Amino acid sequence: MLTGAGISAESGVPTFRDADGLWEGHRVEDVATPEAYDLKPTTVHRFYDARRAALLLVEPNQAHHALARLEESFGEQLLVVTQNIDDLHERAGSSRVLHMHGELNSALCRGCRQRSPWTSDLVDHPPCPRCGVSELRPDVVWFGEIPYEMERIHHALLRADLFVSIGTSGAVYPAAGFVQAAASYGARTLELNLQPSEGTDFFAEARHGPAGELVPAWVESLLSR
Ligand code: APR
C-alpha cells in the first residue's frame, strides 16, 4: 500500500499539487529543498512549524480508519508506505507504517544526524535532545535527498501480491516507480485516486473518486470475501 497527500485531503491537510502547484501559498521548491533551508532557515522552519501545529487540528478520516481495519485482519501481511509526513495513519490505528519522506513530529540533528521525536517549534533553534547542539531541522526528506526505508520498501515490493496506491499524483520518484516495480515482480496493481494520476496507465485497475469513499468501500469488499 502506497499513500500520498490525497488520503489526508478530506481531513483538511492540503495536498501539494492541487492548487496551481502551490503549497499553502509557497512554491514547493521554496520550502522543500536543502538549498532553501540553507538560504532561508527561518522561512522553512516557520512553514513546517505551522504545519506541525496544524496537525493538532485535524483528525484521521474514513480512509485512514479503513486501512487500520485492514491491518487488524491482515496483520503483518499489510504494510503502509506513506509519502505523508502527517501522523494520521498512526492516529487511526495503523502500526505498520513507513514514512519514506520523514515525519513532522520528528526532528533531525545536523550535528549528530540522530532523529528525535519532536512536537513543538524548531524556529528558535532548540538544542538536540541527544547531543545538545542547536542544529535541529525538520525530519522531512526534501527534493534531492534520499527517502527513508528504501531497503524495506524494496523488499515489500518484491513480495507483494497486491500493490494499492491511494491519493498520490505519481509525480515524485522513487514512489512514482513503485507500481511498475511491484507489477514486474508479479503483484496485482490498483489505483484509488480522485483523478487519474500521472502513472495511471501502469495500474491494472483504477478507481477514481474521493479516498474517504473509495478506500472504505474497497476495504469492505476485501474483508467480506
Ligand atoms: N481522495 C483521493 N485522492 C485525492 C483527494 C481525495 N479526497 N484529493 C486529492 N487527491 C489526489 C489528487 O488528485 C492528486 O493526484 O491526491 C493526489 C495528491 O498529489 P500530490 O499533491 O502531488 O501529493 P503526493 O503525490 O503525495 O506528493 C508526493 O511530493 O512534494 C512532494 O514530498 C512531497 O510527499 C510529497 C510528494
Tab-separated table of N, CA and C and ligand atoms in Angstrom, residues 4-6 9-10 15-18 28 83-84 101 143 167-170 172 193-195 209-211, ligand 1:
chain	number	residue	atom	x	y	z
A	4	GLY	N	-0.448	8.860	-0.416
A	4	GLY	CA	0.083	10.200	-0.633
A	4	GLY	C	-0.880	11.232	-0.072
A	5	ALA	N	-0.615	12.482	-0.401
A	5	ALA	CA	-1.349	13.594	0.206
A	5	ALA	C	-2.863	13.472	0.056
A	6	GLY	N	-3.316	12.814	-1.029
A	6	GLY	CA	-4.757	12.715	-1.278
A	6	GLY	C	-5.512	11.980	-0.189
A	9	ALA	N	-6.418	14.540	2.389
A	9	ALA	CA	-7.088	15.766	1.921
A	9	ALA	C	-8.419	15.981	2.637
A	10	GLU	N	-9.192	14.908	2.790
A	10	GLU	CA	-10.516	15.065	3.420
A	10	GLU	C	-10.415	15.297	4.928
A	15	THR	N	-3.074	19.150	-0.088
A	15	THR	CA	-2.171	18.351	-0.926
A	15	THR	C	-1.123	19.301	-1.525
A	16	PHE	N	-0.195	18.733	-2.276
A	16	PHE	CA	0.912	19.536	-2.806
A	16	PHE	C	0.608	20.144	-4.162
A	17	ARG	N	-0.081	19.387	-5.000
A	17	ARG	CA	-0.143	19.799	-6.403
A	17	ARG	C	-1.545	20.099	-6.885
A	18	ASP	N	-2.502	20.318	-5.979
A	18	ASP	CA	-3.866	20.537	-6.439
A	18	ASP	C	-4.212	22.003	-6.646
A	28	VAL	N	6.728	24.756	-3.817
A	28	VAL	CA	7.335	23.633	-3.095
A	28	VAL	C	8.841	23.805	-2.980
A	83	GLN	N	3.989	8.613	1.744
A	83	GLN	CA	4.815	9.789	1.434
A	83	GLN	C	4.443	10.932	2.360
A	84	ASN	N	3.400	10.711	3.163
A	84	ASN	CA	2.901	11.803	4.012
A	84	ASN	C	3.748	11.955	5.267
A	101	HIS	N	9.114	9.826	3.435
A	101	HIS	CA	9.527	11.231	3.330
A	101	HIS	C	9.664	11.901	4.695
A	143	PHE	N	13.488	17.578	-1.643
A	143	PHE	CA	13.890	17.248	-3.010
A	143	PHE	C	15.415	17.174	-3.076
A	167	GLY	N	-4.270	8.168	-3.369
A	167	GLY	CA	-4.113	9.603	-3.169
A	167	GLY	C	-2.741	10.161	-3.460
A	168	THR	N	-2.132	9.692	-4.536
A	168	THR	CA	-0.837	10.273	-4.914
A	168	THR	C	-0.834	10.592	-6.404
A	169	SER	N	-0.181	11.724	-6.750
A	169	SER	CA	-0.215	12.191	-8.134
A	169	SER	C	0.717	11.394	-9.042
A	170	GLY	N	1.597	10.585	-8.457
A	170	GLY	CA	2.539	9.830	-9.283
A	170	GLY	C	3.550	10.744	-9.954
A	172	VAL	N	6.276	12.166	-8.203
A	172	VAL	CA	7.554	12.236	-7.498
A	172	VAL	C	8.166	10.836	-7.334
A	193	ASN	N	-7.698	6.986	-6.529
A	193	ASN	CA	-7.302	8.404	-6.519
A	193	ASN	C	-8.455	9.255	-7.021
A	194	LEU	N	-8.439	10.510	-6.625
A	194	LEU	CA	-9.511	11.416	-7.026
A	194	LEU	C	-9.643	11.473	-8.541
A	195	GLN	N	-8.509	11.486	-9.219
A	195	GLN	CA	-8.494	11.565	-10.684
A	195	GLN	C	-7.343	10.700	-11.163
A	209	GLY	N	-12.209	8.745	-7.413
A	209	GLY	CA	-13.181	9.386	-6.532
A	209	GLY	C	-12.472	9.757	-5.245
A	210	PRO	N	-13.203	10.309	-4.275
A	210	PRO	CA	-12.562	10.688	-3.012
A	210	PRO	C	-12.151	9.475	-2.184
A	211	ALA	N	-10.971	9.555	-1.598
A	211	ALA	CA	-10.450	8.422	-0.822
A	211	ALA	C	-11.392	8.040	0.320
B	1	APR	N1	-9.162	11.497	-2.420
B	1	APR	C1	-8.268	10.857	-3.220
B	1	APR	N2	-7.313	11.490	-3.901
B	1	APR	C2	-7.228	12.835	-3.774
B	1	APR	C3	-8.115	13.569	-2.952
B	1	APR	C4	-9.126	12.848	-2.268
B	1	APR	N3	-10.015	13.448	-1.471
B	1	APR	N4	-7.777	14.880	-3.031
B	1	APR	C5	-6.742	14.959	-3.877
B	1	APR	N5	-6.409	13.724	-4.322
B	1	APR	C6	-5.338	13.338	-5.239
B	1	APR	C7	-5.006	14.380	-6.285
B	1	APR	O1	-5.842	14.215	-7.422
B	1	APR	C8	-3.545	14.095	-6.585
B	1	APR	O2	-3.422	13.139	-7.636
B	1	APR	O3	-4.172	13.176	-4.485
B	1	APR	C9	-3.029	13.459	-5.287
B	1	APR	C10	-2.110	14.354	-4.476
B	1	APR	O4	-0.952	14.581	-5.201
B	1	APR	P1	0.235	15.469	-4.655
B	1	APR	O5	-0.321	16.738	-4.106
B	1	APR	O6	1.271	15.542	-5.722
B	1	APR	O7	0.779	14.639	-3.406
B	1	APR	P2	1.768	13.395	-3.365
B	1	APR	O8	1.583	12.526	-4.557
B	1	APR	O9	1.636	12.785	-2.028
B	1	APR	O10	3.159	14.123	-3.469
B	1	APR	C11	4.327	13.351	-3.403
B	1	APR	O11	5.741	15.277	-3.405
B	1	APR	O12	6.103	17.434	-2.677
B	1	APR	C12	6.463	16.115	-2.517
B	1	APR	O13	7.394	15.104	-0.630
B	1	APR	C13	6.205	15.635	-1.118
B	1	APR	O14	5.331	13.514	-0.357
B	1	APR	C14	5.172	14.547	-1.313
B	1	APR	C15	5.438	14.084	-2.722
